[in-house]
């Protein structure tokens, strides 16, 4: 049962929220969600107008002003569970890991993925490469969030996952954040508006908040309607390893803490680890999964049960849909591109090839220019498996030029446009190719002709705007 101080305040926390009027008095560029909350017309279709959210989770989005130029947009997200819950997270593999990554990983290790109460996230400053002071700031964020629950200590330290996103190498305005955490706690609620405000609060150069929710059932409890909901942020500095962004996924299904890490890792490998915008892996990447079991039913306690496999599929599909939203909001992007490598001797080779094509600046600029320059796709395919100096060469002939084919798959359902077949170039209808490249969605298919395995990446194009956004990011 939740502590009385928290349970008694639930009704108060569920009160309606009011949105502050926001205006901008400067003429500077704005690449994040606009100060007045508007979303570009082309991206509005990705913002949900309603949702069904897991029982026992409450969220809020609060304005702190981490960046002095932010005069009204929420930049502090607070997510809380009414009861202590199971949690796991996957973190960046960048050697320069931000303070929140270190603090959160240690907290989950110390707690063995149990007894977690909340997630606190600030945008506007990454608290990365900030030394001992940055570590103390991250710890203070977690401890101040813990104080809101007024729970007695269990001797295991903080109960809060901490995340930060924004500019690297700058200290947080920590006192401003700490002063607003109680306000963020008091603003917690369960409505769609609360979830949307929290999703907005974690945005940086994102042009729209990324939020999804859905319901599902499990084989052992077919009559129980479970919910899964999540938010993510990311528009630039996107490339595995792990998931170059922030994300939080919650569910009211009961899952044993010992199983959460494997479930999340498997889902991330097929989703957040299969997207690319610019080939840069961030210092702060964190995706967390929280399960509080508030909907009841039989706990998923075995990794060989039907419930486990069912939930793994649901989580993976959900994470994939969240990850795709990141690609659709790539900085300056005009296209959403699926790179599918098939007929490969191994999945590892197929994923490496797909990731290399997805990351290629020449492929991405050609797509932006609506140029069916398939030679760039073939070139990226050809160098993708070259061994690094000092490493043994592969003894599996994954790429055989005479067996390799390349096609464009149109998004309108019309037949594929074959560009290369078994190493021989096709006579390409440039007019049709241009028509295909006019569409927002496109699939590139590379067939290796040497096996049954497949690998998929999702990426976007490079536009002039990408340079402008990143040239202006700090100023």
GROMACS .gro file of C-alpha atoms in nm:
model
  475
    1UNK     CA    1   0.000   0.000   0.000
    2UNK     CA    2   0.119   0.354  -0.074
    3UNK     CA    3   0.228   0.572   0.218
    4UNK     CA    4  -0.060   0.772   0.369
    5UNK     CA    5   0.102   1.102   0.281
    6UNK     CA    6   0.110   1.004  -0.085
    7UNK     CA    7  -0.223   0.821  -0.103
    8UNK     CA    8  -0.410   1.100   0.073
    9UNK     CA    9  -0.284   1.348  -0.181
   10UNK     CA   10  -0.393   1.154  -0.491
   11UNK     CA   11  -0.725   1.336  -0.519
   12UNK     CA   12  -0.546   1.669  -0.492
   13UNK     CA   13  -0.294   1.564  -0.754
   14UNK     CA   14  -0.568   1.474  -1.000
   15UNK     CA   15  -0.710   1.825  -1.012
   16UNK     CA   16  -0.739   1.985  -1.358
   17UNK     CA   17  -0.432   2.164  -1.489
   18UNK     CA   18  -0.415   2.505  -1.655
   19UNK     CA   19  -0.175   2.597  -1.932
   20UNK     CA   20   0.012   2.923  -1.892
   21UNK     CA   21  -0.002   3.168  -2.178
   22UNK     CA   22   0.342   3.179  -2.340
   23UNK     CA   23   0.492   3.436  -2.572
   24UNK     CA   24   0.829   3.493  -2.733
   25UNK     CA   25   0.975   3.840  -2.752
   26UNK     CA   26   1.293   3.748  -2.939
   27UNK     CA   27   1.358   3.695  -3.307
   28UNK     CA   28   1.590   3.400  -3.260
   29UNK     CA   29   1.537   3.058  -3.415
   30UNK     CA   30   1.338   2.799  -3.218
   31UNK     CA   31   1.402   2.435  -3.308
   32UNK     CA   32   1.241   2.274  -3.004
   33UNK     CA   33   0.869   2.275  -2.937
   34UNK     CA   34   0.772   2.637  -2.983
   35UNK     CA   35   0.726   2.851  -2.668
   36UNK     CA   36   0.352   2.864  -2.728
   37UNK     CA   37   0.332   2.487  -2.758
   38UNK     CA   38   0.264   2.477  -3.130
   39UNK     CA   39   0.381   2.184  -3.341
   40UNK     CA   40   0.468   2.209  -3.713
   41UNK     CA   41   0.165   2.118  -3.925
   42UNK     CA   42   0.347   1.823  -4.085
   43UNK     CA   43   0.419   1.672  -3.740
   44UNK     CA   44   0.082   1.724  -3.574
   45UNK     CA   45  -0.041   1.383  -3.691
   46UNK     CA   46   0.216   1.219  -3.463
   47UNK     CA   47   0.093   1.387  -3.144
   48UNK     CA   48  -0.187   1.183  -2.979
   49UNK     CA   49  -0.504   1.365  -2.876
   50UNK     CA   50  -0.598   1.101  -2.620
   51UNK     CA   51  -0.452   0.797  -2.450
   52UNK     CA   52  -0.507   0.511  -2.207
   53UNK     CA   53  -0.246   0.508  -1.933
   54UNK     CA   54  -0.124   0.250  -1.678
   55UNK     CA   55  -0.288   0.245  -1.337
   56UNK     CA   56  -0.086   0.376  -1.046
   57UNK     CA   57   0.145   0.607  -1.244
   58UNK     CA   58   0.124   0.986  -1.226
   59UNK     CA   59   0.320   1.241  -1.429
   60UNK     CA   60   0.374   1.614  -1.469
   61UNK     CA   61   0.564   1.867  -1.676
   62UNK     CA   62   0.686   2.182  -1.500
   63UNK     CA   63   0.866   2.495  -1.614
   64UNK     CA   64   1.200   2.560  -1.445
   65UNK     CA   65   1.390   2.769  -1.698
   66UNK     CA   66   1.703   2.553  -1.709
   67UNK     CA   67   1.799   2.756  -2.013
   68UNK     CA   68   1.761   3.130  -1.947
   69UNK     CA   69   1.595   3.168  -2.289
   70UNK     CA   70   1.314   2.932  -2.184
   71UNK     CA   71   1.050   3.157  -2.033
   72UNK     CA   72   0.756   2.921  -2.015
   73UNK     CA   73   0.796   2.579  -2.176
   74UNK     CA   74   0.799   2.280  -1.936
   75UNK     CA   75   1.152   2.147  -1.888
   76UNK     CA   76   1.119   1.926  -1.580
   77UNK     CA   77   0.932   1.595  -1.606
   78UNK     CA   78   0.831   1.400  -1.295
   79UNK     CA   79   0.692   1.045  -1.315
   80UNK     CA   80   0.584   0.865  -0.997
   81UNK     CA   81   0.436   0.531  -0.905
   82UNK     CA   82   0.179   0.518  -0.625
   83UNK     CA   83   0.362   0.214  -0.489
   84UNK     CA   84   0.725   0.101  -0.511
   85UNK     CA   85   0.775  -0.075  -0.841
   86UNK     CA   86   1.020  -0.284  -1.041
   87UNK     CA   87   1.245  -0.096  -1.282
   88UNK     CA   88   1.531  -0.150  -1.525
   89UNK     CA   89   1.723   0.070  -1.765
   90UNK     CA   90   1.960   0.049  -2.060
   91UNK     CA   91   2.233   0.313  -2.085
   92UNK     CA   92   2.472   0.466  -2.337
   93UNK     CA   93   2.802   0.295  -2.415
   94UNK     CA   94   2.978   0.627  -2.473
   95UNK     CA   95   3.293   0.638  -2.256
   96UNK     CA   96   3.204   0.990  -2.138
   97UNK     CA   97   2.889   0.899  -1.948
   98UNK     CA   98   2.684   1.178  -1.795
   99UNK     CA   99   2.639   1.202  -1.419
  100UNK     CA  100   2.270   1.097  -1.429
  101UNK     CA  101   2.368   0.778  -1.615
  102UNK     CA  102   2.621   0.685  -1.347
  103UNK     CA  103   2.387   0.773  -1.060
  104UNK     CA  104   2.086   0.587  -1.204
  105UNK     CA  105   2.283   0.275  -1.296
  106UNK     CA  106   2.426   0.255  -0.945
  107UNK     CA  107   2.084   0.309  -0.787
  108UNK     CA  108   1.928   0.022  -0.986
  109UNK     CA  109   2.223  -0.205  -0.908
  110UNK     CA  110   2.202  -0.128  -0.537
  111UNK     CA  111   1.827  -0.188  -0.531
  112UNK     CA  112   1.839  -0.494  -0.758
  113UNK     CA  113   1.566  -0.332  -0.972
  114UNK     CA  114   1.311  -0.310  -0.691
  115UNK     CA  115   1.152  -0.042  -0.476
  116UNK     CA  116   1.173   0.239  -0.732
  117UNK     CA  117   0.924   0.524  -0.691
  118UNK     CA  118   0.996   0.786  -0.955
  119UNK     CA  119   1.181   0.926  -1.253
  120UNK     CA  120   1.297   1.290  -1.263
  121UNK     CA  121   1.413   1.440  -1.594
  122UNK     CA  122   1.536   1.785  -1.689
  123UNK     CA  123   1.595   1.919  -2.038
  124UNK     CA  124   1.813   2.213  -2.138
  125UNK     CA  125   2.138   2.085  -1.982
  126UNK     CA  126   2.286   1.735  -2.008
  127UNK     CA  127   2.490   1.746  -1.686
  128UNK     CA  128   2.759   1.558  -1.882
  129UNK     CA  129   3.135   1.595  -1.841
  130UNK     CA  130   3.072   1.810  -1.532
  131UNK     CA  131   3.303   1.637  -1.283
  132UNK     CA  132   3.231   1.569  -0.917
  133UNK     CA  133   2.998   1.868  -0.894
  134UNK     CA  134   2.778   1.726  -1.169
  135UNK     CA  135   2.762   1.394  -0.989
  136UNK     CA  136   2.647   1.568  -0.673
  137UNK     CA  137   2.383   1.757  -0.872
  138UNK     CA  138   2.240   1.434  -1.014
  139UNK     CA  139   2.233   1.276  -0.669
  140UNK     CA  140   2.055   1.582  -0.527
  141UNK     CA  141   1.787   1.563  -0.795
  142UNK     CA  142   1.712   1.204  -0.697
  143UNK     CA  143   1.714   1.273  -0.324
  144UNK     CA  144   1.483   1.574  -0.354
  145UNK     CA  145   1.239   1.366  -0.557
  146UNK     CA  146   1.254   1.095  -0.288
  147UNK     CA  147   1.165   1.347  -0.014
  148UNK     CA  148   0.830   1.415  -0.180
  149UNK     CA  149   0.708   1.067  -0.082
  150UNK     CA  150   0.793   1.105   0.286
  151UNK     CA  151   0.885   0.738   0.314
  152UNK     CA  152   1.114   0.595   0.582
  153UNK     CA  153   1.455   0.489   0.455
  154UNK     CA  154   1.502   0.122   0.374
  155UNK     CA  155   1.879   0.156   0.384
  156UNK     CA  156   1.921   0.126   0.007
  157UNK     CA  157   1.942   0.494  -0.079
  158UNK     CA  158   1.753   0.682  -0.346
  159UNK     CA  159   1.444   0.541  -0.517
  160UNK     CA  160   1.456   0.772  -0.820
  161UNK     CA  161   1.594   0.734  -1.172
  162UNK     CA  162   1.755   1.060  -1.285
  163UNK     CA  163   1.791   1.174  -1.647
  164UNK     CA  164   1.915   1.494  -1.808
  165UNK     CA  165   1.937   1.612  -2.170
  166UNK     CA  166   2.074   1.918  -2.342
  167UNK     CA  167   2.410   2.088  -2.380
  168UNK     CA  168   2.721   1.889  -2.277
  169UNK     CA  169   2.988   2.037  -2.050
  170UNK     CA  170   2.774   2.283  -1.853
  171UNK     CA  171   2.664   2.261  -1.491
  172UNK     CA  172   2.296   2.249  -1.407
  173UNK     CA  173   2.129   2.550  -1.243
  174UNK     CA  174   2.072   2.295  -0.970
  175UNK     CA  175   1.906   2.514  -0.710
  176UNK     CA  176   1.640   2.626  -0.960
  177UNK     CA  177   1.565   2.261  -1.034
  178UNK     CA  178   1.558   2.150  -0.671
  179UNK     CA  179   1.324   2.437  -0.581
  180UNK     CA  180   1.076   2.323  -0.848
  181UNK     CA  181   1.071   1.950  -0.768
  182UNK     CA  182   0.804   1.987  -0.492
  183UNK     CA  183   0.594   2.191  -0.736
  184UNK     CA  184   0.635   1.920  -0.998
  185UNK     CA  185   0.524   1.661  -0.741
  186UNK     CA  186   0.215   1.862  -0.650
  187UNK     CA  187   0.125   1.889  -1.020
  188UNK     CA  188   0.123   1.511  -1.075
  189UNK     CA  189  -0.181   1.365  -1.247
  190UNK     CA  190  -0.304   1.083  -1.468
  191UNK     CA  191  -0.481   1.261  -1.753
  192UNK     CA  192  -0.367   1.269  -2.113
  193UNK     CA  193  -0.279   1.637  -2.064
  194UNK     CA  194  -0.048   1.545  -1.777
  195UNK     CA  195   0.132   1.285  -1.990
  196UNK     CA  196   0.161   1.522  -2.283
  197UNK     CA  197   0.307   1.795  -2.058
  198UNK     CA  198   0.567   1.548  -1.929
  199UNK     CA  199   0.656   1.445  -2.285
  200UNK     CA  200   0.699   1.811  -2.379
  201UNK     CA  201   0.922   1.872  -2.078
  202UNK     CA  202   1.193   1.634  -2.199
  203UNK     CA  203   1.222   1.786  -2.549
  204UNK     CA  204   1.530   1.972  -2.671
  205UNK     CA  205   1.550   2.022  -3.048
  206UNK     CA  206   1.244   1.799  -3.088
  207UNK     CA  207   0.963   1.962  -3.285
  208UNK     CA  208   0.690   1.752  -3.124
  209UNK     CA  209   0.640   1.555  -2.799
  210UNK     CA  210   0.672   1.180  -2.850
  211UNK     CA  211   0.410   0.991  -2.651
  212UNK     CA  212   0.235   0.656  -2.705
  213UNK     CA  213  -0.004   0.438  -2.506
  214UNK     CA  214  -0.200   0.120  -2.572
  215UNK     CA  215  -0.373  -0.171  -2.399
  216UNK     CA  216  -0.298  -0.543  -2.407
  217UNK     CA  217  -0.376  -0.873  -2.237
  218UNK     CA  218  -0.165  -1.168  -2.126
  219UNK     CA  219  -0.236  -1.541  -2.178
  220UNK     CA  220  -0.271  -1.613  -1.805
  221UNK     CA  221  -0.510  -1.321  -1.745
  222UNK     CA  222  -0.715  -1.272  -2.065
  223UNK     CA  223  -0.987  -1.075  -1.883
  224UNK     CA  224  -0.749  -0.810  -1.745
  225UNK     CA  225  -0.681  -0.501  -1.955
  226UNK     CA  226  -0.321  -0.398  -1.903
  227UNK     CA  227  -0.176  -0.069  -2.024
  228UNK     CA  228   0.165   0.034  -2.148
  229UNK     CA  229   0.266   0.396  -2.203
  230UNK     CA  230   0.588   0.571  -2.281
  231UNK     CA  231   0.755   0.892  -2.386
  232UNK     CA  232   1.084   0.955  -2.557
  233UNK     CA  233   1.291   1.244  -2.681
  234UNK     CA  234   1.551   1.274  -2.951
  235UNK     CA  235   1.607   1.451  -3.281
  236UNK     CA  236   1.985   1.468  -3.316
  237UNK     CA  237   2.297   1.288  -3.189
  238UNK     CA  238   2.113   0.965  -3.266
  239UNK     CA  239   2.292   0.637  -3.329
  240UNK     CA  240   2.341   0.324  -3.116
  241UNK     CA  241   2.493   0.210  -2.882
  242UNK     CA  242   2.248   0.207  -2.683
  243UNK     CA  243   1.962   0.431  -2.770
  244UNK     CA  244   2.090   0.777  -2.829
  245UNK     CA  245   1.806   0.956  -2.655
  246UNK     CA  246   1.596   0.944  -2.339
  247UNK     CA  247   1.291   0.726  -2.291
  248UNK     CA  248   1.058   0.603  -2.018
  249UNK     CA  249   0.817   0.311  -2.061
  250UNK     CA  250   0.565   0.219  -1.791
  251UNK     CA  251   0.319  -0.065  -1.748
  252UNK     CA  252   0.071  -0.175  -1.482
  253UNK     CA  253   0.137  -0.543  -1.560
  254UNK     CA  254   0.311  -0.742  -1.283
  255UNK     CA  255   0.665  -0.835  -1.390
  256UNK     CA  256   0.932  -0.987  -1.167
  257UNK     CA  257   1.222  -0.741  -1.120
  258UNK     CA  258   1.475  -1.007  -1.221
  259UNK     CA  259   1.321  -1.030  -1.570
  260UNK     CA  260   1.293  -0.660  -1.653
  261UNK     CA  261   1.652  -0.612  -1.769
  262UNK     CA  262   1.641  -0.892  -2.025
  263UNK     CA  263   1.299  -0.785  -2.149
  264UNK     CA  264   1.414  -0.427  -2.196
  265UNK     CA  265   1.750  -0.515  -2.352
  266UNK     CA  266   1.585  -0.743  -2.607
  267UNK     CA  267   1.331  -0.473  -2.694
  268UNK     CA  268   1.595  -0.199  -2.722
  269UNK     CA  269   1.811  -0.406  -2.959
  270UNK     CA  270   1.522  -0.429  -3.205
  271UNK     CA  271   1.406  -0.069  -3.165
  272UNK     CA  272   1.617   0.212  -3.020
  273UNK     CA  273   1.932   0.029  -3.130
  274UNK     CA  274   1.803   0.020  -3.487
  275UNK     CA  275   1.767   0.391  -3.558
  276UNK     CA  276   2.009   0.646  -3.696
  277UNK     CA  277   1.989   1.019  -3.763
  278UNK     CA  278   2.348   1.138  -3.775
  279UNK     CA  279   2.578   0.863  -3.652
  280UNK     CA  280   2.660   1.023  -3.315
  281UNK     CA  281   2.610   0.839  -2.988
  282UNK     CA  282   2.526   1.066  -2.694
  283UNK     CA  283   2.666   1.078  -2.341
  284UNK     CA  284   2.325   1.060  -2.171
  285UNK     CA  285   2.130   0.786  -2.344
  286UNK     CA  286   1.888   0.614  -2.110
  287UNK     CA  287   1.572   0.412  -2.165
  288UNK     CA  288   1.394   0.293  -1.851
  289UNK     CA  289   1.112   0.042  -1.798
  290UNK     CA  290   0.893   0.053  -1.486
  291UNK     CA  291   0.630  -0.206  -1.390
  292UNK     CA  292   0.411  -0.159  -1.081
  293UNK     CA  293   0.160  -0.446  -1.120
  294UNK     CA  294  -0.130  -0.214  -1.032
  295UNK     CA  295  -0.368  -0.387  -1.273
  296UNK     CA  296  -0.332  -0.720  -1.088
  297UNK     CA  297  -0.315  -1.068  -1.231
  298UNK     CA  298  -0.044  -1.332  -1.224
  299UNK     CA  299   0.312  -1.204  -1.208
  300UNK     CA  300   0.540  -1.275  -1.504
  301UNK     CA  301   0.803  -1.468  -1.311
  302UNK     CA  302   0.958  -1.708  -1.562
  303UNK     CA  303   1.144  -1.631  -1.883
  304UNK     CA  304   1.003  -1.947  -2.037
  305UNK     CA  305   0.635  -1.874  -1.975
  306UNK     CA  306   0.375  -1.776  -2.235
  307UNK     CA  307   0.324  -1.448  -2.053
  308UNK     CA  308   0.694  -1.366  -2.084
  309UNK     CA  309   0.703  -1.423  -2.460
  310UNK     CA  310   0.378  -1.237  -2.508
  311UNK     CA  311   0.495  -0.937  -2.308
  312UNK     CA  312   0.833  -0.941  -2.485
  313UNK     CA  313   0.656  -0.906  -2.820
  314UNK     CA  314   0.429  -0.630  -2.692
  315UNK     CA  315   0.719  -0.436  -2.538
  316UNK     CA  316   0.938  -0.472  -2.847
  317UNK     CA  317   0.665  -0.352  -3.083
  318UNK     CA  318   0.585  -0.062  -2.851
  319UNK     CA  319   0.951   0.041  -2.821
  320UNK     CA  320   0.990   0.018  -3.199
  321UNK     CA  321   0.698   0.254  -3.255
  322UNK     CA  322   0.848   0.500  -3.004
  323UNK     CA  323   1.188   0.478  -3.172
  324UNK     CA  324   1.037   0.547  -3.514
  325UNK     CA  325   0.895   0.874  -3.381
  326UNK     CA  326   1.250   0.986  -3.303
  327UNK     CA  327   1.352   0.927  -3.665
  328UNK     CA  328   1.044   1.109  -3.794
  329UNK     CA  329   1.158   1.409  -3.592
  330UNK     CA  330   1.521   1.397  -3.706
  331UNK     CA  331   1.678   1.741  -3.710
  332UNK     CA  332   1.591   1.897  -4.045
  333UNK     CA  333   1.460   1.564  -4.179
  334UNK     CA  334   1.209   1.548  -4.463
  335UNK     CA  335   1.200   1.170  -4.511
  336UNK     CA  336   1.150   0.856  -4.302
  337UNK     CA  337   1.357   0.577  -4.455
  338UNK     CA  338   1.354   0.204  -4.379
  339UNK     CA  339   1.676   0.024  -4.477
  340UNK     CA  340   1.611  -0.350  -4.504
  341UNK     CA  341   1.891  -0.597  -4.575
  342UNK     CA  342   1.768  -0.946  -4.660
  343UNK     CA  343   1.901  -1.284  -4.775
  344UNK     CA  344   2.204  -1.246  -4.548
  345UNK     CA  345   2.408  -1.535  -4.404
  346UNK     CA  346   2.371  -1.380  -4.056
  347UNK     CA  347   2.153  -1.127  -3.875
  348UNK     CA  348   2.464  -0.955  -3.737
  349UNK     CA  349   2.596  -0.891  -4.089
  350UNK     CA  350   2.255  -0.774  -4.211
  351UNK     CA  351   2.224  -0.527  -3.921
  352UNK     CA  352   2.578  -0.396  -3.974
  353UNK     CA  353   2.513  -0.337  -4.344
  354UNK     CA  354   2.174  -0.174  -4.282
  355UNK     CA  355   2.325   0.051  -4.014
  356UNK     CA  356   2.610   0.155  -4.244
  357UNK     CA  357   2.372   0.250  -4.526
  358UNK     CA  358   2.149   0.433  -4.279
  359UNK     CA  359   2.444   0.635  -4.148
  360UNK     CA  360   2.601   0.726  -4.483
  361UNK     CA  361   2.599   1.107  -4.536
  362UNK     CA  362   2.610   1.054  -4.913
  363UNK     CA  363   2.305   0.826  -4.910
  364UNK     CA  364   2.119   1.066  -4.681
  365UNK     CA  365   2.195   1.377  -4.888
  366UNK     CA  366   2.094   1.198  -5.209
  367UNK     CA  367   1.760   1.111  -5.050
  368UNK     CA  368   1.710   1.474  -4.952
  369UNK     CA  369   1.786   1.580  -5.310
  370UNK     CA  370   1.540   1.318  -5.443
  371UNK     CA  371   1.826   1.167  -5.640
  372UNK     CA  372   1.802   0.791  -5.709
  373UNK     CA  373   2.179   0.758  -5.667
  374UNK     CA  374   2.182   0.387  -5.588
  375UNK     CA  375   2.559   0.376  -5.636
  376UNK     CA  376   2.593   0.539  -5.293
  377UNK     CA  377   2.380   0.265  -5.138
  378UNK     CA  378   2.594  -0.001  -5.303
  379UNK     CA  379   2.914   0.173  -5.194
  380UNK     CA  380   2.804   0.184  -4.830
  381UNK     CA  381   2.704  -0.181  -4.852
  382UNK     CA  382   3.046  -0.270  -4.988
  383UNK     CA  383   3.252  -0.107  -4.714
  384UNK     CA  384   3.024  -0.196  -4.422
  385UNK     CA  385   3.202  -0.519  -4.325
  386UNK     CA  386   3.562  -0.416  -4.382
  387UNK     CA  387   3.761  -0.538  -4.082
  388UNK     CA  388   3.917  -0.281  -3.853
  389UNK     CA  389   4.300  -0.281  -3.833
  390UNK     CA  390   4.417  -0.552  -3.597
  391UNK     CA  391   4.093  -0.751  -3.618
  392UNK     CA  392   4.058  -1.077  -3.811
  393UNK     CA  393   3.878  -1.062  -4.143
  394UNK     CA  394   3.540  -1.233  -4.168
  395UNK     CA  395   3.556  -1.582  -4.315
  396UNK     CA  396   3.189  -1.567  -4.417
  397UNK     CA  397   3.129  -1.416  -4.762
  398UNK     CA  398   2.827  -1.207  -4.656
  399UNK     CA  399   2.858  -0.977  -4.956
  400UNK     CA  400   2.899  -1.127  -5.302
  401UNK     CA  401   2.870  -0.854  -5.570
  402UNK     CA  402   2.729  -1.096  -5.829
  403UNK     CA  403   2.444  -1.190  -5.595
  404UNK     CA  404   2.360  -0.843  -5.460
  405UNK     CA  405   2.043  -0.655  -5.560
  406UNK     CA  406   1.912  -0.310  -5.463
  407UNK     CA  407   1.557  -0.175  -5.491
  408UNK     CA  408   1.334   0.111  -5.381
  409UNK     CA  409   1.002   0.000  -5.228
  410UNK     CA  410   0.743   0.277  -5.278
  411UNK     CA  411   0.518   0.371  -4.987
  412UNK     CA  412   0.208   0.384  -5.207
  413UNK     CA  413   0.197   0.006  -5.258
  414UNK     CA  414   0.312   0.015  -5.621
  415UNK     CA  415   0.573  -0.238  -5.744
  416UNK     CA  416   0.933  -0.204  -5.631
  417UNK     CA  417   1.177  -0.012  -5.847
  418UNK     CA  418   1.471  -0.241  -5.919
  419UNK     CA  419   1.802  -0.057  -5.938
  420UNK     CA  420   2.052  -0.344  -5.933
  421UNK     CA  421   1.978  -0.714  -5.988
  422UNK     CA  422   2.244  -0.977  -5.915
  423UNK     CA  423   2.521  -0.724  -5.961
  424UNK     CA  424   2.388  -0.596  -6.293
  425UNK     CA  425   2.248  -0.239  -6.316
  426UNK     CA  426   1.893  -0.196  -6.434
  427UNK     CA  427   1.776   0.066  -6.679
  428UNK     CA  428   1.621   0.300  -6.422
  429UNK     CA  429   1.313   0.502  -6.501
  430UNK     CA  430   1.436   0.831  -6.352
  431UNK     CA  431   1.091   0.987  -6.369
  432UNK     CA  432   0.939   0.709  -6.160
  433UNK     CA  433   1.237   0.718  -5.925
  434UNK     CA  434   1.181   1.089  -5.865
  435UNK     CA  435   0.812   1.026  -5.798
  436UNK     CA  436   0.897   0.760  -5.539
  437UNK     CA  437   1.144   0.994  -5.371
  438UNK     CA  438   0.882   1.266  -5.344
  439UNK     CA  439   0.706   1.061  -5.076
  440UNK     CA  440   0.781   1.116  -4.708
  441UNK     CA  441   0.823   0.740  -4.648
  442UNK     CA  442   1.060   0.518  -4.845
  443UNK     CA  443   1.210   0.170  -4.810
  444UNK     CA  444   1.551   0.069  -4.944
  445UNK     CA  445   1.594  -0.306  -4.988
  446UNK     CA  446   1.935  -0.470  -5.026
  447UNK     CA  447   1.924  -0.841  -5.108
  448UNK     CA  448   2.251  -1.026  -5.055
  449UNK     CA  449   2.140  -1.356  -5.208
  450UNK     CA  450   2.336  -1.563  -4.959
  451UNK     CA  451   2.107  -1.666  -4.673
  452UNK     CA  452   1.781  -1.620  -4.484
  453UNK     CA  453   1.867  -1.357  -4.218
  454UNK     CA  454   1.742  -0.999  -4.218
  455UNK     CA  455   1.839  -0.670  -4.054
  456UNK     CA  456   1.643  -0.344  -4.044
  457UNK     CA  457   1.735   0.015  -3.960
  458UNK     CA  458   1.526   0.329  -3.966
  459UNK     CA  459   1.685   0.656  -4.070
  460UNK     CA  460   1.614   0.994  -4.229
  461UNK     CA  461   1.770   1.227  -4.484
  462UNK     CA  462   2.019   1.511  -4.433
  463UNK     CA  463   1.895   1.858  -4.520
  464UNK     CA  464   2.044   2.209  -4.514
  465UNK     CA  465   1.845   2.262  -4.195
  466UNK     CA  466   2.043   1.996  -4.009
  467UNK     CA  467   2.357   2.208  -4.045
  468UNK     CA  468   2.175   2.523  -3.940
  469UNK     CA  469   2.023   2.361  -3.630
  470UNK     CA  470   2.351   2.217  -3.509
  471UNK     CA  471   2.550   2.526  -3.595
  472UNK     CA  472   2.316   2.733  -3.377
  473UNK     CA  473   2.258   2.475  -3.100
  474UNK     CA  474   2.440   2.653  -2.815
  475UNK     CA  475   2.391   3.012  -2.935
   0.00000   0.00000   0.00000
